[in-house]
Coordinates of C-alpha atoms in Angstrom, one line a residue:
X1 CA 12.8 11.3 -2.7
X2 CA 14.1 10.8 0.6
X3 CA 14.2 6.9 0.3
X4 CA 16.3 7.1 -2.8
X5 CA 19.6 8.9 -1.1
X6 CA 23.0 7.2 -1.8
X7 CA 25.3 5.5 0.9
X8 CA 28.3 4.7 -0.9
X9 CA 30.8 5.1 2.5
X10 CA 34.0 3.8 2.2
X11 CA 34.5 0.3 3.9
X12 CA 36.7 1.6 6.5
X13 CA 33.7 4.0 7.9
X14 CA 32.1 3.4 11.0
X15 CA 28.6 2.0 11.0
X16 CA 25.7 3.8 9.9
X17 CA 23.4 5.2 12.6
X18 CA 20.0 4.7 13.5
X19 CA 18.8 8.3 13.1
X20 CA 20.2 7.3 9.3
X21 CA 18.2 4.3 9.0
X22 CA 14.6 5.9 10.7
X23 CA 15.2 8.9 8.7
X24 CA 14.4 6.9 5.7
X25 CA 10.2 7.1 5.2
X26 CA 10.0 4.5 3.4
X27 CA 12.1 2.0 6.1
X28 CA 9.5 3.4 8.7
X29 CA 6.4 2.4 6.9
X30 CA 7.8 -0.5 5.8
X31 CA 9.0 -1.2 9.8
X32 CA 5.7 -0.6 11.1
X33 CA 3.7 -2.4 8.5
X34 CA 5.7 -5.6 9.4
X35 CA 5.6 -5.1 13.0
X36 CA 1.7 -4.8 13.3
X37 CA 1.8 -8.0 10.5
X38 CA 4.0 -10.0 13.2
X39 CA 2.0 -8.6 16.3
X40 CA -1.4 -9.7 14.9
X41 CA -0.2 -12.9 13.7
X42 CA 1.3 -13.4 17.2
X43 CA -2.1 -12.2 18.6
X44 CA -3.7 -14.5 15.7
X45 CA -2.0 -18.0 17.1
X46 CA -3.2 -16.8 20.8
X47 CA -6.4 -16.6 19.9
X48 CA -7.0 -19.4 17.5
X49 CA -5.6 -21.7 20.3
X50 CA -8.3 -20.8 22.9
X51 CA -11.1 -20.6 20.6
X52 CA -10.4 -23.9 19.3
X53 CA -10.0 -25.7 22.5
X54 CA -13.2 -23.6 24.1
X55 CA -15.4 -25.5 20.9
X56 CA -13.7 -28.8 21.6
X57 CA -12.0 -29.1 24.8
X58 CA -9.4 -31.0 22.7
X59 CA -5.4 -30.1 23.3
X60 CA -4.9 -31.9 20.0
X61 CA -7.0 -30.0 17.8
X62 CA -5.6 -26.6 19.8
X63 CA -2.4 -27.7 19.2
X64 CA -3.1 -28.3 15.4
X65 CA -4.4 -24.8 15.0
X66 CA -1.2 -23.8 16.0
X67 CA 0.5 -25.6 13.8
X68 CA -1.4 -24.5 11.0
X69 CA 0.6 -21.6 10.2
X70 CA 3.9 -23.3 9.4
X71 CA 2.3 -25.6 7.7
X72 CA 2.8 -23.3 4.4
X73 CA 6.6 -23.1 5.3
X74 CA 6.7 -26.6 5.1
X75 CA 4.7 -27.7 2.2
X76 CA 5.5 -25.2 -0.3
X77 CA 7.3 -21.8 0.9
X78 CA 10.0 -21.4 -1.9
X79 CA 7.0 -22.1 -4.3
X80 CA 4.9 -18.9 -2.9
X81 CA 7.5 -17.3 -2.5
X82 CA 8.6 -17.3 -6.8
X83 CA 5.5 -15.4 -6.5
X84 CA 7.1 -12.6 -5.2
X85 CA 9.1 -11.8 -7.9
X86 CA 6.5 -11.9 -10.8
X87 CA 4.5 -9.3 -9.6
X88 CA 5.1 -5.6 -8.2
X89 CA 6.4 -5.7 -4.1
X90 CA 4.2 -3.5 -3.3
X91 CA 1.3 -5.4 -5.3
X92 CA 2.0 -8.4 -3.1
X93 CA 2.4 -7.4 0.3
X94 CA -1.4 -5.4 0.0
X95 CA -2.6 -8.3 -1.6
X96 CA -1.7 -10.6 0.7
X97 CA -2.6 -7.9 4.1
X98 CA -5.9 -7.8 2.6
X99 CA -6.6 -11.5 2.2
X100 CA -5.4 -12.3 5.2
X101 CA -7.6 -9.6 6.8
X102 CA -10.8 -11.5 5.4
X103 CA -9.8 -15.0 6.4
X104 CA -9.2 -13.2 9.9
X105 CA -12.8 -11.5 9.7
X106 CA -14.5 -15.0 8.6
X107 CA -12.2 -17.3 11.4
X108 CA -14.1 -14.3 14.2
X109 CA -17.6 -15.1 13.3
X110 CA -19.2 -17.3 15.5
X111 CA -20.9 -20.0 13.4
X112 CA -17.6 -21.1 12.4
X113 CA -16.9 -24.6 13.3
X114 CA -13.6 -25.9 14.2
X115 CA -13.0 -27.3 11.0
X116 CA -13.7 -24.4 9.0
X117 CA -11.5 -22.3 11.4
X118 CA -8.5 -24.7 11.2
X119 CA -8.9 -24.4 7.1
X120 CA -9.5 -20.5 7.1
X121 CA -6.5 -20.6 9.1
X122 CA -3.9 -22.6 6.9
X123 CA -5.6 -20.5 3.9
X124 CA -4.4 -16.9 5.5
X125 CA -1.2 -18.0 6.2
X126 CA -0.6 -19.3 2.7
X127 CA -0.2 -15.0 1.9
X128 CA 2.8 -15.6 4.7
X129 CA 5.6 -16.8 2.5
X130 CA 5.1 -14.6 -0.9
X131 CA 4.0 -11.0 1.8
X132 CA 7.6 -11.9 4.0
X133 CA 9.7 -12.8 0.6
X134 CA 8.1 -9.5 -0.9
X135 CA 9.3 -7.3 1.8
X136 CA 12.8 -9.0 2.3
X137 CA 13.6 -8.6 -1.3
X138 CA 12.1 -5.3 -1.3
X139 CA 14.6 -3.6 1.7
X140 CA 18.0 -3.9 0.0
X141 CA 16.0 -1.4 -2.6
X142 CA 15.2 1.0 0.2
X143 CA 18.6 1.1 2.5
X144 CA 21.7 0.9 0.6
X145 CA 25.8 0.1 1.9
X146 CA 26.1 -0.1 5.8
X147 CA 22.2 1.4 6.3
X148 CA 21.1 -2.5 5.9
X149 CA 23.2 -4.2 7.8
X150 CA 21.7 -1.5 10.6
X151 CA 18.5 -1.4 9.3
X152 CA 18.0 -5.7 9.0
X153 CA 19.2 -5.7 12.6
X154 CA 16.4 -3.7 14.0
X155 CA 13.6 -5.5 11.8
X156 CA 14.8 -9.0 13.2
X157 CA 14.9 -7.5 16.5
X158 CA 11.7 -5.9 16.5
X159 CA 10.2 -9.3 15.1
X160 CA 11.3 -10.9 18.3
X161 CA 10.2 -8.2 20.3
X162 CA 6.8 -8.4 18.5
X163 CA 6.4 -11.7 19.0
X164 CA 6.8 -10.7 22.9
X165 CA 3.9 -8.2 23.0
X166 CA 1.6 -10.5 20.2
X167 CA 1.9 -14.0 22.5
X168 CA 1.1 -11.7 25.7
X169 CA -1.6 -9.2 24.0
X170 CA -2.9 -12.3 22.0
X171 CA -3.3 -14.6 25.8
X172 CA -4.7 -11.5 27.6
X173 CA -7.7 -10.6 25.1
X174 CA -8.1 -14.4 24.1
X175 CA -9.2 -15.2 27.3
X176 CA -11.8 -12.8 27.2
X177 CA -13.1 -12.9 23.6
X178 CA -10.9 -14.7 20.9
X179 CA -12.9 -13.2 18.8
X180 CA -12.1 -9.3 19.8
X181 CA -8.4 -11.0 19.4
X182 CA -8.9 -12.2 16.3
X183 CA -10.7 -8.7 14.6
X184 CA -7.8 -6.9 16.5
X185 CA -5.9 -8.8 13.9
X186 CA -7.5 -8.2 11.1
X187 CA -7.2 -4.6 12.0
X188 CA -3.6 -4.5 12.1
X189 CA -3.6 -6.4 8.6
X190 CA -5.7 -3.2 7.5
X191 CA -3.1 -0.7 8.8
X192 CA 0.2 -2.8 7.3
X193 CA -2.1 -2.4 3.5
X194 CA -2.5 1.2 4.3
X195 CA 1.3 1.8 5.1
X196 CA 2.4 -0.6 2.0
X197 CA 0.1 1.2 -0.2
X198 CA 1.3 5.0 1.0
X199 CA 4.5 4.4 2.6
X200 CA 6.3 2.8 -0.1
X201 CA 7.2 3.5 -3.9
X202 CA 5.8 1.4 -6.0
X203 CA 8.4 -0.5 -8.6
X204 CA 8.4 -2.2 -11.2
X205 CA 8.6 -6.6 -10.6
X206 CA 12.0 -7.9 -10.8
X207 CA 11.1 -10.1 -13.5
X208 CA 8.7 -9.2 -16.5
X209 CA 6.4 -11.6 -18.4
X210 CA 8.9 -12.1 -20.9
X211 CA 10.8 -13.9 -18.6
X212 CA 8.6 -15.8 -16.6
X213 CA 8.8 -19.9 -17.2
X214 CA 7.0 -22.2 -14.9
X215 CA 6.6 -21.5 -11.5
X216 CA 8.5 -25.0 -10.7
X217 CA 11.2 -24.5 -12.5
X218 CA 11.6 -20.7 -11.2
X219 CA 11.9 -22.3 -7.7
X220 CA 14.1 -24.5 -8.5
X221 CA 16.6 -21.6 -9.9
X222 CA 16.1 -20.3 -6.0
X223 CA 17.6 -23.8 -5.0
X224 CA 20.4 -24.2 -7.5
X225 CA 21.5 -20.3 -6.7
X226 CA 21.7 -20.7 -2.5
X227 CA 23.6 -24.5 -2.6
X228 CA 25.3 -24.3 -5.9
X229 CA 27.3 -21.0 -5.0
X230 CA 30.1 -21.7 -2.7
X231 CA 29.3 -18.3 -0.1
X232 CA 25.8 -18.6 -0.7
X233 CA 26.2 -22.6 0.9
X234 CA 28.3 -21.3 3.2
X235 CA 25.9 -18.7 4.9
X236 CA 23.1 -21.1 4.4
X237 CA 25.0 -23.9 6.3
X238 CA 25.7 -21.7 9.3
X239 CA 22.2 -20.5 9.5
X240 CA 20.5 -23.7 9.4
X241 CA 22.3 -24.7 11.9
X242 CA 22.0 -22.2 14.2
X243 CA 18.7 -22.7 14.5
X244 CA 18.8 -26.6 14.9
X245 CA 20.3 -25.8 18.8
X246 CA 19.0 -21.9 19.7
X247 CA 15.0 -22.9 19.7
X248 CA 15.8 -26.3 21.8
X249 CA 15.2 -24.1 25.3
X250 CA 12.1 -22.5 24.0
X251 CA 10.7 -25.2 22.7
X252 CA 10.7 -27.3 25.9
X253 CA 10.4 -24.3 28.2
X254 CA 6.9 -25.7 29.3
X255 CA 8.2 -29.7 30.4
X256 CA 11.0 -27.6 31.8
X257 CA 9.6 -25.2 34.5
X258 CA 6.7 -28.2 35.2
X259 CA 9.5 -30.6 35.9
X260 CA 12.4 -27.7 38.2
X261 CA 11.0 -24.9 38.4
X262 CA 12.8 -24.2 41.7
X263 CA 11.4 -21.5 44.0
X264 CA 9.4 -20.5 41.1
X265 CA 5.6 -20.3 39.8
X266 CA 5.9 -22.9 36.6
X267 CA 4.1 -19.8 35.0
X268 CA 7.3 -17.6 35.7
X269 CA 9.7 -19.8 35.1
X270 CA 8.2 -20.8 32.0
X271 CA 8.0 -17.4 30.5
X272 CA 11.3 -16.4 31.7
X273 CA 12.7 -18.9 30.1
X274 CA 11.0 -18.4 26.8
X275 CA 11.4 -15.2 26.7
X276 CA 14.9 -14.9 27.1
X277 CA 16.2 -15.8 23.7
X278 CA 14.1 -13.5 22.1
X279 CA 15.5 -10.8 24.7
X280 CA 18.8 -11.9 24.0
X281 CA 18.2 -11.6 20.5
X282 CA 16.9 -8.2 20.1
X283 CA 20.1 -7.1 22.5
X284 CA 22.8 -8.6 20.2
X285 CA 20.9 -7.7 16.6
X286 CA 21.3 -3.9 17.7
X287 CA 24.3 -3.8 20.0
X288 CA 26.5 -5.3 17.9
X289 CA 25.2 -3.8 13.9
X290 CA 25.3 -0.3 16.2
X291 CA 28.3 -0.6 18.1
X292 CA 30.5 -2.9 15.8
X293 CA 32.8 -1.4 12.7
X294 CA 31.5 -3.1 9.5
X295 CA 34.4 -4.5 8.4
X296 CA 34.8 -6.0 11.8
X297 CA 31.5 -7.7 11.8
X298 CA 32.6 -10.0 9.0
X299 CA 35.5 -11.1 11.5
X300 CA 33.0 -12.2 14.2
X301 CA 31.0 -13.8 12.2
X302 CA 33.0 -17.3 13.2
X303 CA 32.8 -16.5 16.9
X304 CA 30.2 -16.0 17.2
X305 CA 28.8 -19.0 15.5
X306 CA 30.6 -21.4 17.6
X307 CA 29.3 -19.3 21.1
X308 CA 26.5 -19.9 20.1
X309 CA 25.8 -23.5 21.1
X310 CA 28.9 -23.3 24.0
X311 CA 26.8 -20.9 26.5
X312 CA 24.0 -23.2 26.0
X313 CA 26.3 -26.5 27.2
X314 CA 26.2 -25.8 31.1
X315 CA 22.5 -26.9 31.2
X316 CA 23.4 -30.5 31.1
X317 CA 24.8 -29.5 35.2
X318 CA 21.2 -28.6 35.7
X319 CA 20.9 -25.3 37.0
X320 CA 17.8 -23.1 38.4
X321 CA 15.5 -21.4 35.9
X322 CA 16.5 -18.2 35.6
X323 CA 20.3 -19.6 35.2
X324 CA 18.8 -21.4 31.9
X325 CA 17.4 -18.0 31.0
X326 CA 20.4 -16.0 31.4
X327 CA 22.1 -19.0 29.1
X328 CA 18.8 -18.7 26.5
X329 CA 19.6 -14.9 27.0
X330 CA 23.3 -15.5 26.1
X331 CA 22.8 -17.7 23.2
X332 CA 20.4 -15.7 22.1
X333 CA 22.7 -12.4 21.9
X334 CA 25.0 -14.5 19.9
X335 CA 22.6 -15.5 17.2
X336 CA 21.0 -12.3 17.3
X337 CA 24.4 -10.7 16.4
X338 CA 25.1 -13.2 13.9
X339 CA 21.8 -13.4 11.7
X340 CA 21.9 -9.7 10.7
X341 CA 25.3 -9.8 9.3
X342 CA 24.8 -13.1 7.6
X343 CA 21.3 -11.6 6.0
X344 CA 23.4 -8.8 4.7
X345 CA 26.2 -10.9 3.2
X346 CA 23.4 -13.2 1.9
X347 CA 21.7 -10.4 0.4
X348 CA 24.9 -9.0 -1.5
X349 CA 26.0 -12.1 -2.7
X350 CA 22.2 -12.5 -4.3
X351 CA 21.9 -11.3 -7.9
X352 CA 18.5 -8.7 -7.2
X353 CA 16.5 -10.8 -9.5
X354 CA 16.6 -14.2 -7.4
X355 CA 16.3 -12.7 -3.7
X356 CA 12.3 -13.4 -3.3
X357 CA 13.2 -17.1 -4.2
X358 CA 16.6 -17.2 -2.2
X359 CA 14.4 -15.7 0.7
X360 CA 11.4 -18.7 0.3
X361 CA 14.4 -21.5 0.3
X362 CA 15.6 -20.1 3.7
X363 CA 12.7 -18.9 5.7
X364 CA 11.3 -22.6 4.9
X365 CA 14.6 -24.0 5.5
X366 CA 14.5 -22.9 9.1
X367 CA 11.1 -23.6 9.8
X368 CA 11.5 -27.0 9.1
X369 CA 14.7 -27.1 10.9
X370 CA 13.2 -25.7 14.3
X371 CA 10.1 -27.7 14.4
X372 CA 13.0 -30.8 13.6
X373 CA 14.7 -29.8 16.3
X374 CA 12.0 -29.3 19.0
X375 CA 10.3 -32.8 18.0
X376 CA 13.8 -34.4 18.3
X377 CA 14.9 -33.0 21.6
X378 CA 11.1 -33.4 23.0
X379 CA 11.3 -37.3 22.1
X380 CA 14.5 -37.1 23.5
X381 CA 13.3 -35.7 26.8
X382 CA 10.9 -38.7 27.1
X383 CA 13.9 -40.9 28.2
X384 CA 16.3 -38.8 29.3
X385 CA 16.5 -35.7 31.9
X386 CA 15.9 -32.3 30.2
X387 CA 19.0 -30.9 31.7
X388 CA 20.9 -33.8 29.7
X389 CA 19.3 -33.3 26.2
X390 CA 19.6 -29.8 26.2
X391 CA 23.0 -29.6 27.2
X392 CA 24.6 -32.6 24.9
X393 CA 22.0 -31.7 22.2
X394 CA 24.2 -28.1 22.2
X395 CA 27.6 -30.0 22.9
X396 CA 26.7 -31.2 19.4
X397 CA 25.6 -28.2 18.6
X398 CA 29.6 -27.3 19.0
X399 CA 30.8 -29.7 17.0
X400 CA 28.6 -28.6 14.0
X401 CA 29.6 -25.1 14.3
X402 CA 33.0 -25.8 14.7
X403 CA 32.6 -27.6 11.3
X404 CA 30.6 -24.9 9.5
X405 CA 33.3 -22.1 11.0
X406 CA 36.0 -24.4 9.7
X407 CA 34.5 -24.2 6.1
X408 CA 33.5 -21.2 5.9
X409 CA 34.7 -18.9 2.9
X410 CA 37.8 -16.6 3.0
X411 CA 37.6 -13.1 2.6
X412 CA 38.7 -12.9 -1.2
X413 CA 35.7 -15.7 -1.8
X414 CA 33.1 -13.2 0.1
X415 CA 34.3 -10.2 -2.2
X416 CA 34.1 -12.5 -5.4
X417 CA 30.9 -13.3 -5.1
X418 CA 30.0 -9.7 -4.3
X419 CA 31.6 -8.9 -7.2
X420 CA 29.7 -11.7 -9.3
X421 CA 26.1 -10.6 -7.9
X422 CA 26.6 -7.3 -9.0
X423 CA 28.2 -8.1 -12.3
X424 CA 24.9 -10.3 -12.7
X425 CA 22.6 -7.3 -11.6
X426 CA 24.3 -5.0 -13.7
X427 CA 24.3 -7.8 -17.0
X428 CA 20.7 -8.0 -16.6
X429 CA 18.2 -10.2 -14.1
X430 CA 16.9 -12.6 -16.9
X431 CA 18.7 -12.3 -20.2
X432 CA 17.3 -13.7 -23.0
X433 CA 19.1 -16.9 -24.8
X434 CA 20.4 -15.1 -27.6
X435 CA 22.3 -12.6 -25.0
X436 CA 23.9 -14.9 -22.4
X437 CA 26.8 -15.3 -24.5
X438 CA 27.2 -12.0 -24.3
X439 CA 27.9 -11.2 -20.6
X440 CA 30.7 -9.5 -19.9
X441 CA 33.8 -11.9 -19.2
X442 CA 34.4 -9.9 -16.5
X443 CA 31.7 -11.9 -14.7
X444 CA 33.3 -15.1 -16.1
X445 CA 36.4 -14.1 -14.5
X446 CA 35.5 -13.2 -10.8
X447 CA 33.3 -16.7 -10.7
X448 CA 36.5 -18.5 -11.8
X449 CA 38.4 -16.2 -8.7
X450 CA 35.6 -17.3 -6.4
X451 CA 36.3 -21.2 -7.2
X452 CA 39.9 -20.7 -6.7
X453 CA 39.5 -19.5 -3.4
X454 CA 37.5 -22.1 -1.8
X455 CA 40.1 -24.7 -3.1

């Protein structure tokens, strides 16, 4: 089949091009199936937030239907997400598309009461983290060498862009008939099943019944693998913290524009503002996994890190808004160049039969990081300028990065534990007792390499 092609290019090769990537079925259905996913939920949140505050005229209760969909992230994301790896990808993903279409279907009807909508809500989105952890473990299967590195660029960037079109779709029809918004939604859940079920192959679950223990204790492995393996700390380090200064001018985009929003509408300067991270994002994911040699990406990887928060630092002079979106833009395009490259080292270093549960441990990590960071720099905005927080909240942005940057593995600790994920792939995902002893000491040998090089 046409999904199943080789990519073994030599390291020194120039990066893969998009016509390779898009020429791969299988990426394409699995591409749009996400990006109508993304849009509706997008649409979802919209429409949710009007219809609840049209049955109660309370911003609170709005506000908490909003909130309902992270809520999953935070209470138990790695622990849906194990789920991911019991059963068949493509089992999960139009499992999940079709609950999530009924919940969507039952929030629409109109003798719903708030209540029920708020709990129909939280209910869909706990198919969020095991449908996303499905599909992230499910791509390294379907775009092999420097295709995923191009290939994770465009799906982050098109989930920023479809978060774009789904807030602005989502407020446009909302205001008209949430729920027309909200069976739009369930529509596109429909469509992603459809693509899932006839776009992609379907394979076998990374881990059989055999080797199944308790769901607890199998995310808990997902824990121990990301922080007890020295690269694997590493990349999680400088992600998390990325994302602890890069929301903070999104976040308070709204108290921002109300308070100087110059010559503006608050309306403009609002959305400008919010929307130029995501801009920025999309720009630096492709530009820079297009444009950029693979074996130089690895190199920027520390520059770009530390940019990051800089760009943002000239808010605390206070400038006009679309100055703070061309910084949003900026910081934006650094993070968005960095997070593809440090998926695709993250999902090399991962042995294949942990990357559902690696997945869960970091898509909840930043979730709680970024609502962290907005409440923090919101209650920090209640005594100080906005201008001020923003800008020293990135100055110590700086210092964190500087530090993350500073410990950061060297390039003979990246290869080794490469070398030891595959060696564990190629061992076996879940060996039985009797056979661990039995792993090649070759594996032995490039862990013991990889400990050397970090001291």
């Amino acid at each position: 089949m046409e999904a199943t092609v080789s990519d073994e290019r030599p390291a020194q090769e120039g990066p893969a091009t998009f016509s390779d990537v898009f020429g791969l079925a299988e990426f394409r259905a699995l591409l749009t199936a996400n990006a109508l996913s993304w849009i509706g939920d997008y649409i979802a949140k919209a429409a949710v937030t009007v219809l609840v505050y049209r049955e109660t005229e309370s911003v609170a209760l709005s506000a908490a239907a909003f909130a309902a969909s992270y809520l999953p992230w935070l209470l138990g994301g790695p622990l849906l997400s194990a789920l991911a790896e019991r059963y068949r990808y493509r089992q999960v993903m139009i499992a999940c598309d079709l609950f999530r279409m009924a919940m969507m279907v039952l929030v629409a009807l109109p003798v719903m009461p708030p209540w029920a909508i708020l709990a129909l809500i939280f209910a869909a989105t706990l198919a969020n983290p095991p449908s996303q952890a499905a599909r992230s473990a499910l791509l390294p299967h379907i775009l092999t060498g420097d295709r995923l590195m191009v290939g994770l660029s465009i799906s982050t960037s098109s989930g920023q862009a479809a978060q774009v079109v789904g807030y602005m779709v989502g407020a446009a029809i909302a205001s008209a008939s949430p729920a027309a918004a909200l069976l739009i939604n369930a529509g596109t859940f429909a469509l992603s099943a459809a693509l899932v079920r006839f776009g992609l192959r379907d394979r076998p679950p990374t881990m059989t019944s055999a080797h199944r223990s308790h769901l607890l204790r199998e995310t808990a492995q997902g824990f121990r693998l990301v922080f007890g393996r020295p690269v694997l700390r590493a990349i999680a380090v400088l992600v998390f913290s990325a994302m602890v200064f890069s929301i903070v001018p999104e976040g308070l985009a709204a108290a921002w524009a109300a308070e100087r929003s110059g010559n503006l509408d608050t309306g403009v300067a609002q959305a400008v503002i919010m929307a130029a991270n995501p801009v920025g994002y999309i720009l630096g994911g492709l530009l820079i996994g297009r444009l950029v040699a693979p074996a130089r990406r690895l190199a920027l990887i520390r520059p770009l890190a530390v940019l990051a928060p800089v760009v943002l630092v000239p808010a605390i002079l206070d400038p006009p808004p679309l100055m703070v979106a061309l910084l949003a833009a900026a910081c934006g395009f650094a993070v968005g160049a960095l997070m593809p490259m440090a998926n695709g080292l993250f999902v090399r270093a991962l042995p294949e039969g942990y990357r559902a549960r690696a997945f869960g441990v970091m898509a909840s990590g930043t979730q709680v990081i970024q609502g962290a960071a907005v409440l923090a720099t919101g209650a920090l905005a209640e005594r100080f300028a906005i201008p001020v927080v923003v800008g020293g909240w990135s100055a110590a942005g700086v210092l964190l990065m500087l530090v993350a940057a500073s410990a950061w593995p060297r390039p003979q600790t990246v290869e080794a534990a490469v070398k030891a994920a595959q060696a564990g792939t190629a061992a076996g995902h879940h060996p039985p007792p009797a056979a661990r002893a039995a792993v090649p000491a070759a594996r032995a040998a490039v862990d013991e390499r990889s400990r050397q090089a970090v001291t």
